[in-house]
Amino acid sequence: MTAALLSVLVALLCVLSATAQPEPQKDFNLEKFSGKWYLIGMGSNAQWFVNKKKLMKMGTAVFTPTAEGNMDVLITSQKPSECWQMHHLFSKTETPGRFTFHSKAWGNENDVRVVETNYDEFALLHTIKTKGDSVSVLTKLYGRSQELRPELIQKFQQHSLAQGLTRDNVLILPKNVECTPNAA
């Protein structure tokens, strides 16, 4: 009986620790975070990620603060036949470093947290994606350059694994040709 109760408690602690969501970095500074970042790594438990991960390559994201304290985000990546782009407006929340947005393209709600950054070298972002009853996690490692120190890559991998992601769903993306989307 005691062993059964202990195993139930251990299982409950594992579930609780896997579902605990990371908090944004204390004293997050939106202005210092702004600018161009390279997407170095990604991890997710979402089915779209599992299906597409072998095709993924490094891209860029440009984060631009708005006058209201929100963040305009332009993501680009060179695909075989085009410069793919996606645009989002991250809405600020009461917590600095935490944003939300609705993706029209994917029909989901997104809760984005800048978990850690030193502003001039790396940024670790954690997103909780919700669509109906489905909830998934997306972790991203950004760098101001296309190369990061091994310890920063390891930090990203450890963070992703701590969120319950499997090793084969945590990627360091291959370099890619940088592209500029056509002006719309």
mmCIF file with all atom_site columns, C-alpha atoms in Angstrom:
data_model
loop_
_atom_site.group_PDB
_atom_site.id
_atom_site.type_symbol
_atom_site.label_atom_id
_atom_site.label_alt_id
_atom_site.label_comp_id
_atom_site.label_asym_id
_atom_site.label_entity_id
_atom_site.label_seq_id
_atom_site.pdbx_PDB_ins_code
_atom_site.Cartn_x
_atom_site.Cartn_y
_atom_site.Cartn_z
_atom_site.occupancy
_atom_site.B_iso_or_equiv
_atom_site.pdbx_formal_charge
_atom_site.auth_seq_id
_atom_site.auth_comp_id
_atom_site.auth_asym_id
_atom_site.auth_atom_id
_atom_site.pdbx_PDB_model_num
ATOM 1   C CA . MET A 1 1   ? 0.000  0.000  0.000   1.00 0.00 ? 1   MET A CA 1
ATOM 2   C CA . THR A 1 2   ? 2.779  2.439  0.935   1.00 0.00 ? 2   THR A CA 1
ATOM 3   C CA . ALA A 1 3   ? 4.698  1.644  -2.262  1.00 0.00 ? 3   ALA A CA 1
ATOM 4   C CA . ALA A 1 4   ? 1.573  2.237  -4.364  1.00 0.00 ? 4   ALA A CA 1
ATOM 5   C CA . LEU A 1 5   ? 0.905  5.559  -2.660  1.00 0.00 ? 5   LEU A CA 1
ATOM 6   C CA . LEU A 1 6   ? 4.521  6.611  -3.109  1.00 0.00 ? 6   LEU A CA 1
ATOM 7   C CA . SER A 1 7   ? 4.462  5.773  -6.822  1.00 0.00 ? 7   SER A CA 1
ATOM 8   C CA . VAL A 1 8   ? 1.250  7.788  -7.265  1.00 0.00 ? 8   VAL A CA 1
ATOM 9   C CA . LEU A 1 9   ? 2.849  10.781 -5.513  1.00 0.00 ? 9   LEU A CA 1
ATOM 10  C CA . VAL A 1 10  ? 5.986  10.516 -7.653  1.00 0.00 ? 10  VAL A CA 1
ATOM 11  C CA . ALA A 1 11  ? 3.856  10.341 -10.819 1.00 0.00 ? 11  ALA A CA 1
ATOM 12  C CA . LEU A 1 12  ? 1.862  13.384 -9.687  1.00 0.00 ? 12  LEU A CA 1
ATOM 13  C CA . LEU A 1 13  ? 5.048  15.361 -9.017  1.00 0.00 ? 13  LEU A CA 1
ATOM 14  C CA . CYS A 1 14  ? 6.346  14.459 -12.500 1.00 0.00 ? 14  CYS A CA 1
ATOM 15  C CA . VAL A 1 15  ? 3.121  15.700 -14.109 1.00 0.00 ? 15  VAL A CA 1
ATOM 16  C CA . LEU A 1 16  ? 3.141  18.907 -12.079 1.00 0.00 ? 16  LEU A CA 1
ATOM 17  C CA . SER A 1 17  ? 6.778  19.660 -12.869 1.00 0.00 ? 17  SER A CA 1
ATOM 18  C CA . ALA A 1 18  ? 6.262  18.964 -16.579 1.00 0.00 ? 18  ALA A CA 1
ATOM 19  C CA . THR A 1 19  ? 3.258  21.302 -16.707 1.00 0.00 ? 19  THR A CA 1
ATOM 20  C CA . ALA A 1 20  ? 4.837  24.142 -14.693 1.00 0.00 ? 20  ALA A CA 1
ATOM 21  C CA . GLN A 1 21  ? 5.444  26.926 -17.168 1.00 0.00 ? 21  GLN A CA 1
ATOM 22  C CA . PRO A 1 22  ? 8.561  29.088 -17.050 1.00 0.00 ? 22  PRO A CA 1
ATOM 23  C CA . GLU A 1 23  ? 8.283  32.706 -16.063 1.00 0.00 ? 23  GLU A CA 1
ATOM 24  C CA . PRO A 1 24  ? 9.606  35.583 -18.186 1.00 0.00 ? 24  PRO A CA 1
ATOM 25  C CA . GLN A 1 25  ? 12.985 37.066 -17.331 1.00 0.00 ? 25  GLN A CA 1
ATOM 26  C CA . LYS A 1 26  ? 12.838 39.566 -14.488 1.00 0.00 ? 26  LYS A CA 1
ATOM 27  C CA . ASP A 1 27  ? 13.359 43.198 -15.527 1.00 0.00 ? 27  ASP A CA 1
ATOM 28  C CA . PHE A 1 28  ? 12.763 42.413 -19.214 1.00 0.00 ? 28  PHE A CA 1
ATOM 29  C CA . ASN A 1 29  ? 13.659 45.420 -21.404 1.00 0.00 ? 29  ASN A CA 1
ATOM 30  C CA . LEU A 1 30  ? 11.674 45.588 -24.649 1.00 0.00 ? 30  LEU A CA 1
ATOM 31  C CA . GLU A 1 31  ? 13.889 48.256 -26.235 1.00 0.00 ? 31  GLU A CA 1
ATOM 32  C CA . LYS A 1 32  ? 17.090 46.290 -25.610 1.00 0.00 ? 32  LYS A CA 1
ATOM 33  C CA . PHE A 1 33  ? 15.429 43.133 -26.987 1.00 0.00 ? 33  PHE A CA 1
ATOM 34  C CA . SER A 1 34  ? 14.360 44.806 -30.233 1.00 0.00 ? 34  SER A CA 1
ATOM 35  C CA . GLY A 1 35  ? 16.129 44.227 -33.520 1.00 0.00 ? 35  GLY A CA 1
ATOM 36  C CA . LYS A 1 36  ? 17.192 41.327 -35.671 1.00 0.00 ? 36  LYS A CA 1
ATOM 37  C CA . TRP A 1 37  ? 17.686 37.818 -34.300 1.00 0.00 ? 37  TRP A CA 1
ATOM 38  C CA . TYR A 1 38  ? 18.637 34.528 -35.997 1.00 0.00 ? 38  TYR A CA 1
ATOM 39  C CA . LEU A 1 39  ? 16.526 31.491 -35.159 1.00 0.00 ? 39  LEU A CA 1
ATOM 40  C CA . ILE A 1 40  ? 19.195 28.998 -34.057 1.00 0.00 ? 40  ILE A CA 1
ATOM 41  C CA . GLY A 1 41  ? 17.103 26.268 -32.434 1.00 0.00 ? 41  GLY A CA 1
ATOM 42  C CA . MET A 1 42  ? 13.531 25.051 -32.048 1.00 0.00 ? 42  MET A CA 1
ATOM 43  C CA . GLY A 1 43  ? 11.788 22.386 -30.045 1.00 0.00 ? 43  GLY A CA 1
ATOM 44  C CA . SER A 1 44  ? 8.151  21.332 -29.876 1.00 0.00 ? 44  SER A CA 1
ATOM 45  C CA . ASN A 1 45  ? 5.728  18.547 -29.128 1.00 0.00 ? 45  ASN A CA 1
ATOM 46  C CA . ALA A 1 46  ? 3.251  19.756 -31.782 1.00 0.00 ? 46  ALA A CA 1
ATOM 47  C CA . GLN A 1 47  ? 2.397  17.397 -34.634 1.00 0.00 ? 47  GLN A CA 1
ATOM 48  C CA . TRP A 1 48  ? 3.133  20.040 -37.311 1.00 0.00 ? 48  TRP A CA 1
ATOM 49  C CA . PHE A 1 49  ? 6.666  20.318 -35.910 1.00 0.00 ? 49  PHE A CA 1
ATOM 50  C CA . VAL A 1 50  ? 7.208  16.562 -35.931 1.00 0.00 ? 50  VAL A CA 1
ATOM 51  C CA . ASN A 1 51  ? 6.012  16.439 -39.557 1.00 0.00 ? 51  ASN A CA 1
ATOM 52  C CA . LYS A 1 52  ? 8.119  19.392 -40.797 1.00 0.00 ? 52  LYS A CA 1
ATOM 53  C CA . LYS A 1 53  ? 11.273 19.285 -38.657 1.00 0.00 ? 53  LYS A CA 1
ATOM 54  C CA . LYS A 1 54  ? 13.449 17.649 -41.320 1.00 0.00 ? 54  LYS A CA 1
ATOM 55  C CA . LEU A 1 55  ? 12.754 20.572 -43.673 1.00 0.00 ? 55  LEU A CA 1
ATOM 56  C CA . MET A 1 56  ? 13.472 23.365 -41.190 1.00 0.00 ? 56  MET A CA 1
ATOM 57  C CA . LYS A 1 57  ? 16.408 25.728 -41.532 1.00 0.00 ? 57  LYS A CA 1
ATOM 58  C CA . MET A 1 58  ? 17.632 28.860 -39.827 1.00 0.00 ? 58  MET A CA 1
ATOM 59  C CA . GLY A 1 59  ? 15.622 32.024 -40.401 1.00 0.00 ? 59  GLY A CA 1
ATOM 60  C CA . THR A 1 60  ? 15.462 35.504 -38.940 1.00 0.00 ? 60  THR A CA 1
ATOM 61  C CA . ALA A 1 61  ? 13.032 37.426 -36.774 1.00 0.00 ? 61  ALA A CA 1
ATOM 62  C CA . VAL A 1 62  ? 12.909 41.189 -36.411 1.00 0.00 ? 62  VAL A CA 1
ATOM 63  C CA . PHE A 1 63  ? 11.280 42.372 -33.177 1.00 0.00 ? 63  PHE A CA 1
ATOM 64  C CA . THR A 1 64  ? 10.096 45.991 -33.208 1.00 0.00 ? 64  THR A CA 1
ATOM 65  C CA . PRO A 1 65  ? 8.480  47.643 -30.169 1.00 0.00 ? 65  PRO A CA 1
ATOM 66  C CA . THR A 1 66  ? 5.314  49.637 -30.793 1.00 0.00 ? 66  THR A CA 1
ATOM 67  C CA . ALA A 1 67  ? 4.359  52.869 -29.047 1.00 0.00 ? 67  ALA A CA 1
ATOM 68  C CA . GLU A 1 68  ? 1.799  50.898 -26.996 1.00 0.00 ? 68  GLU A CA 1
ATOM 69  C CA . GLY A 1 69  ? 4.432  48.498 -25.634 1.00 0.00 ? 69  GLY A CA 1
ATOM 70  C CA . ASN A 1 70  ? 3.492  45.628 -27.934 1.00 0.00 ? 70  ASN A CA 1
ATOM 71  C CA . MET A 1 71  ? 5.971  43.905 -30.223 1.00 0.00 ? 71  MET A CA 1
ATOM 72  C CA . ASP A 1 72  ? 5.744  43.739 -34.006 1.00 0.00 ? 72  ASP A CA 1
ATOM 73  C CA . VAL A 1 73  ? 7.419  40.528 -35.250 1.00 0.00 ? 73  VAL A CA 1
ATOM 74  C CA . LEU A 1 74  ? 8.494  39.727 -38.825 1.00 0.00 ? 74  LEU A CA 1
ATOM 75  C CA . ILE A 1 75  ? 9.806  36.196 -39.367 1.00 0.00 ? 75  ILE A CA 1
ATOM 76  C CA . THR A 1 76  ? 11.546 35.218 -42.616 1.00 0.00 ? 76  THR A CA 1
ATOM 77  C CA . SER A 1 77  ? 13.177 32.074 -43.963 1.00 0.00 ? 77  SER A CA 1
ATOM 78  C CA . GLN A 1 78  ? 14.469 31.151 -47.403 1.00 0.00 ? 78  GLN A CA 1
ATOM 79  C CA . LYS A 1 79  ? 12.469 28.251 -48.875 1.00 0.00 ? 79  LYS A CA 1
ATOM 80  C CA . PRO A 1 80  ? 13.462 26.489 -52.122 1.00 0.00 ? 80  PRO A CA 1
ATOM 81  C CA . SER A 1 81  ? 11.366 28.772 -54.315 1.00 0.00 ? 81  SER A CA 1
ATOM 82  C CA . GLU A 1 82  ? 10.644 31.848 -52.220 1.00 0.00 ? 82  GLU A CA 1
ATOM 83  C CA . CYS A 1 83  ? 11.437 34.017 -49.237 1.00 0.00 ? 83  CYS A CA 1
ATOM 84  C CA . TRP A 1 84  ? 8.762  32.872 -46.786 1.00 0.00 ? 84  TRP A CA 1
ATOM 85  C CA . GLN A 1 85  ? 7.522  35.379 -44.249 1.00 0.00 ? 85  GLN A CA 1
ATOM 86  C CA . MET A 1 86  ? 5.077  35.575 -41.371 1.00 0.00 ? 86  MET A CA 1
ATOM 87  C CA . HIS A 1 87  ? 4.005  38.620 -39.410 1.00 0.00 ? 87  HIS A CA 1
ATOM 88  C CA . HIS A 1 88  ? 2.607  38.741 -35.857 1.00 0.00 ? 88  HIS A CA 1
ATOM 89  C CA . LEU A 1 89  ? 1.753  41.476 -33.400 1.00 0.00 ? 89  LEU A CA 1
ATOM 90  C CA . PHE A 1 90  ? 2.652  40.297 -29.897 1.00 0.00 ? 90  PHE A CA 1
ATOM 91  C CA . SER A 1 91  ? 0.344  42.025 -27.403 1.00 0.00 ? 91  SER A CA 1
ATOM 92  C CA . LYS A 1 92  ? 1.906  42.956 -24.079 1.00 0.00 ? 92  LYS A CA 1
ATOM 93  C CA . THR A 1 93  ? 0.516  41.549 -20.854 1.00 0.00 ? 93  THR A CA 1
ATOM 94  C CA . GLU A 1 94  ? 0.802  42.844 -17.297 1.00 0.00 ? 94  GLU A CA 1
ATOM 95  C CA . THR A 1 95  ? 4.039  40.864 -16.988 1.00 0.00 ? 95  THR A CA 1
ATOM 96  C CA . PRO A 1 96  ? 7.055  42.350 -18.808 1.00 0.00 ? 96  PRO A CA 1
ATOM 97  C CA . GLY A 1 97  ? 8.536  39.770 -21.183 1.00 0.00 ? 97  GLY A CA 1
ATOM 98  C CA . ARG A 1 98  ? 5.223  37.961 -21.648 1.00 0.00 ? 98  ARG A CA 1
ATOM 99  C CA . PHE A 1 99  ? 3.102  38.480 -24.770 1.00 0.00 ? 99  PHE A CA 1
ATOM 100 C CA . THR A 1 100 ? 0.061  36.955 -26.412 1.00 0.00 ? 100 THR A CA 1
ATOM 101 C CA . PHE A 1 101 ? -1.114 36.742 -29.998 1.00 0.00 ? 101 PHE A CA 1
ATOM 102 C CA . HIS A 1 102 ? -3.670 34.954 -32.144 1.00 0.00 ? 102 HIS A CA 1
ATOM 103 C CA . SER A 1 103 ? -2.322 33.292 -35.259 1.00 0.00 ? 103 SER A CA 1
ATOM 104 C CA . LYS A 1 104 ? -4.774 33.647 -38.129 1.00 0.00 ? 104 LYS A CA 1
ATOM 105 C CA . ALA A 1 105 ? -2.656 31.270 -40.225 1.00 0.00 ? 105 ALA A CA 1
ATOM 106 C CA . TRP A 1 106 ? -2.776 28.436 -37.668 1.00 0.00 ? 106 TRP A CA 1
ATOM 107 C CA . GLY A 1 107 ? -5.952 29.370 -35.781 1.00 0.00 ? 107 GLY A CA 1
ATOM 108 C CA . ASN A 1 108 ? -4.327 29.174 -32.351 1.00 0.00 ? 108 ASN A CA 1
ATOM 109 C CA . GLU A 1 109 ? -3.733 31.312 -29.280 1.00 0.00 ? 109 GLU A CA 1
ATOM 110 C CA . ASN A 1 110 ? -0.127 31.874 -28.245 1.00 0.00 ? 110 ASN A CA 1
ATOM 111 C CA . ASP A 1 111 ? 1.371  32.783 -24.868 1.00 0.00 ? 111 ASP A CA 1
ATOM 112 C CA . VAL A 1 112 ? 4.996  33.843 -25.471 1.00 0.00 ? 112 VAL A CA 1
ATOM 113 C CA . ARG A 1 113 ? 7.557  34.298 -22.699 1.00 0.00 ? 113 ARG A CA 1
ATOM 114 C CA . VAL A 1 114 ? 11.080 35.630 -23.068 1.00 0.00 ? 114 VAL A CA 1
ATOM 115 C CA . VAL A 1 115 ? 12.543 33.242 -20.500 1.00 0.00 ? 115 VAL A CA 1
ATOM 116 C CA . GLU A 1 116 ? 16.132 34.455 -20.669 1.00 0.00 ? 116 GLU A CA 1
ATOM 117 C CA . THR A 1 117 ? 18.201 36.896 -22.705 1.00 0.00 ? 117 THR A CA 1
ATOM 118 C CA . ASN A 1 118 ? 21.364 38.921 -22.370 1.00 0.00 ? 118 ASN A CA 1
ATOM 119 C CA . TYR A 1 119 ? 20.092 41.125 -25.253 1.00 0.00 ? 119 TYR A CA 1
ATOM 120 C CA . ASP A 1 120 ? 23.311 41.201 -27.270 1.00 0.00 ? 120 ASP A CA 1
ATOM 121 C CA . GLU A 1 121 ? 23.989 37.485 -27.747 1.00 0.00 ? 121 GLU A CA 1
ATOM 122 C CA . PHE A 1 122 ? 21.076 35.084 -27.128 1.00 0.00 ? 122 PHE A CA 1
ATOM 123 C CA . ALA A 1 123 ? 17.393 34.829 -26.255 1.00 0.00 ? 123 ALA A CA 1
ATOM 124 C CA . LEU A 1 124 ? 15.398 31.822 -25.083 1.00 0.00 ? 124 LEU A CA 1
ATOM 125 C CA . LEU A 1 125 ? 11.660 32.007 -25.812 1.00 0.00 ? 125 LEU A CA 1
ATOM 126 C CA . HIS A 1 126 ? 8.935  29.667 -24.609 1.00 0.00 ? 126 HIS A CA 1
ATOM 127 C CA . THR A 1 127 ? 5.502  29.601 -26.266 1.00 0.00 ? 127 THR A CA 1
ATOM 128 C CA . ILE A 1 128 ? 2.369  27.784 -25.149 1.00 0.00 ? 128 ILE A CA 1
ATOM 129 C CA . LYS A 1 129 ? 0.097  27.207 -28.153 1.00 0.00 ? 129 LYS A CA 1
ATOM 130 C CA . THR A 1 130 ? -3.593 26.450 -27.624 1.00 0.00 ? 130 THR A CA 1
ATOM 131 C CA . LYS A 1 131 ? -6.108 25.391 -30.262 1.00 0.00 ? 131 LYS A CA 1
ATOM 132 C CA . GLY A 1 132 ? -9.353 24.032 -28.859 1.00 0.00 ? 132 GLY A CA 1
ATOM 133 C CA . ASP A 1 133 ? -8.429 21.310 -26.377 1.00 0.00 ? 133 ASP A CA 1
ATOM 134 C CA . SER A 1 134 ? -4.947 20.874 -27.846 1.00 0.00 ? 134 SER A CA 1
ATOM 135 C CA . VAL A 1 135 ? -2.020 22.487 -26.028 1.00 0.00 ? 135 VAL A CA 1
ATOM 136 C CA . SER A 1 136 ? 1.562  22.326 -27.267 1.00 0.00 ? 136 SER A CA 1
ATOM 137 C CA . VAL A 1 137 ? 4.893  23.864 -26.343 1.00 0.00 ? 137 VAL A CA 1
ATOM 138 C CA . LEU A 1 138 ? 7.350  25.592 -28.674 1.00 0.00 ? 138 LEU A CA 1
ATOM 139 C CA . THR A 1 139 ? 10.822 26.573 -27.491 1.00 0.00 ? 139 THR A CA 1
ATOM 140 C CA . LYS A 1 140 ? 13.105 28.806 -29.540 1.00 0.00 ? 140 LYS A CA 1
ATOM 141 C CA . LEU A 1 141 ? 16.730 29.815 -29.266 1.00 0.00 ? 141 LEU A CA 1
ATOM 142 C CA . TYR A 1 142 ? 17.654 33.088 -30.972 1.00 0.00 ? 142 TYR A CA 1
ATOM 143 C CA . GLY A 1 143 ? 21.086 34.588 -31.511 1.00 0.00 ? 143 GLY A CA 1
ATOM 144 C CA . ARG A 1 144 ? 22.245 38.001 -32.642 1.00 0.00 ? 144 ARG A CA 1
ATOM 145 C CA . SER A 1 145 ? 24.604 36.094 -34.940 1.00 0.00 ? 145 SER A CA 1
ATOM 146 C CA . GLN A 1 146 ? 24.338 32.703 -36.653 1.00 0.00 ? 146 GLN A CA 1
ATOM 147 C CA . GLU A 1 147 ? 26.811 31.163 -34.194 1.00 0.00 ? 147 GLU A CA 1
ATOM 148 C CA . LEU A 1 148 ? 26.337 30.746 -30.452 1.00 0.00 ? 148 LEU A CA 1
ATOM 149 C CA . ARG A 1 149 ? 28.589 29.452 -27.724 1.00 0.00 ? 149 ARG A CA 1
ATOM 150 C CA . PRO A 1 150 ? 28.087 25.719 -26.990 1.00 0.00 ? 150 PRO A CA 1
ATOM 151 C CA . GLU A 1 151 ? 26.968 26.439 -23.426 1.00 0.00 ? 151 GLU A CA 1
ATOM 152 C CA . LEU A 1 152 ? 24.056 28.560 -24.742 1.00 0.00 ? 152 LEU A CA 1
ATOM 153 C CA . ILE A 1 153 ? 22.981 25.762 -27.068 1.00 0.00 ? 153 ILE A CA 1
ATOM 154 C CA . GLN A 1 154 ? 23.172 23.368 -24.125 1.00 0.00 ? 154 GLN A CA 1
ATOM 155 C CA . LYS A 1 155 ? 21.068 25.763 -22.009 1.00 0.00 ? 155 LYS A CA 1
ATOM 156 C CA . PHE A 1 156 ? 18.386 25.757 -24.736 1.00 0.00 ? 156 PHE A CA 1
ATOM 157 C CA . GLN A 1 157 ? 18.456 21.963 -25.007 1.00 0.00 ? 157 GLN A CA 1
ATOM 158 C CA . GLN A 1 158 ? 18.188 21.544 -21.231 1.00 0.00 ? 158 GLN A CA 1
ATOM 159 C CA . HIS A 1 159 ? 15.293 24.021 -21.042 1.00 0.00 ? 159 HIS A CA 1
ATOM 160 C CA . SER A 1 160 ? 13.458 22.193 -23.846 1.00 0.00 ? 160 SER A CA 1
ATOM 161 C CA . LEU A 1 161 ? 13.938 18.781 -22.248 1.00 0.00 ? 161 LEU A CA 1
ATOM 162 C CA . ALA A 1 162 ? 12.770 20.166 -18.887 1.00 0.00 ? 162 ALA A CA 1
ATOM 163 C CA . GLN A 1 163 ? 9.505  21.154 -20.611 1.00 0.00 ? 163 GLN A CA 1
ATOM 164 C CA . GLY A 1 164 ? 8.880  17.506 -21.486 1.00 0.00 ? 164 GLY A CA 1
ATOM 165 C CA . LEU A 1 165 ? 10.111 17.654 -25.074 1.00 0.00 ? 165 LEU A CA 1
ATOM 166 C CA . THR A 1 166 ? 11.946 14.633 -26.428 1.00 0.00 ? 166 THR A CA 1
ATOM 167 C CA . ARG A 1 167 ? 15.559 14.899 -27.654 1.00 0.00 ? 167 ARG A CA 1
ATOM 168 C CA . ASP A 1 168 ? 14.554 14.138 -31.235 1.00 0.00 ? 168 ASP A CA 1
ATOM 169 C CA . ASN A 1 169 ? 12.139 17.092 -31.168 1.00 0.00 ? 169 ASN A CA 1
ATOM 170 C CA . VAL A 1 170 ? 14.749 19.635 -30.072 1.00 0.00 ? 170 VAL A CA 1
ATOM 171 C CA . LEU A 1 171 ? 16.685 20.912 -33.087 1.00 0.00 ? 171 LEU A CA 1
ATOM 172 C CA . ILE A 1 172 ? 19.668 23.100 -33.809 1.00 0.00 ? 172 ILE A CA 1
ATOM 173 C CA . LEU A 1 173 ? 18.772 24.400 -37.242 1.00 0.00 ? 173 LEU A CA 1
ATOM 174 C CA . PRO A 1 174 ? 21.133 24.233 -40.216 1.00 0.00 ? 174 PRO A CA 1
ATOM 175 C CA . LYS A 1 175 ? 22.273 27.581 -41.583 1.00 0.00 ? 175 LYS A CA 1
ATOM 176 C CA . ASN A 1 176 ? 20.318 28.997 -44.475 1.00 0.00 ? 176 ASN A CA 1
ATOM 177 C CA . VAL A 1 177 ? 20.651 31.764 -47.022 1.00 0.00 ? 177 VAL A CA 1
ATOM 178 C CA . GLU A 1 178 ? 19.265 34.966 -45.563 1.00 0.00 ? 178 GLU A CA 1
ATOM 179 C CA . CYS A 1 179 ? 16.405 36.493 -47.503 1.00 0.00 ? 179 CYS A CA 1
ATOM 180 C CA . THR A 1 180 ? 14.476 39.734 -47.717 1.00 0.00 ? 180 THR A CA 1
ATOM 181 C CA . PRO A 1 181 ? 10.763 39.484 -48.460 1.00 0.00 ? 181 PRO A CA 1
ATOM 182 C CA . ASN A 1 182 ? 9.239  41.511 -51.253 1.00 0.00 ? 182 ASN A CA 1
ATOM 183 C CA . ALA A 1 183 ? 7.693  44.762 -50.102 1.00 0.00 ? 183 ALA A CA 1
ATOM 184 C CA . ALA A 1 184 ? 3.918  44.401 -49.955 1.00 0.00 ? 184 ALA A CA 1
#
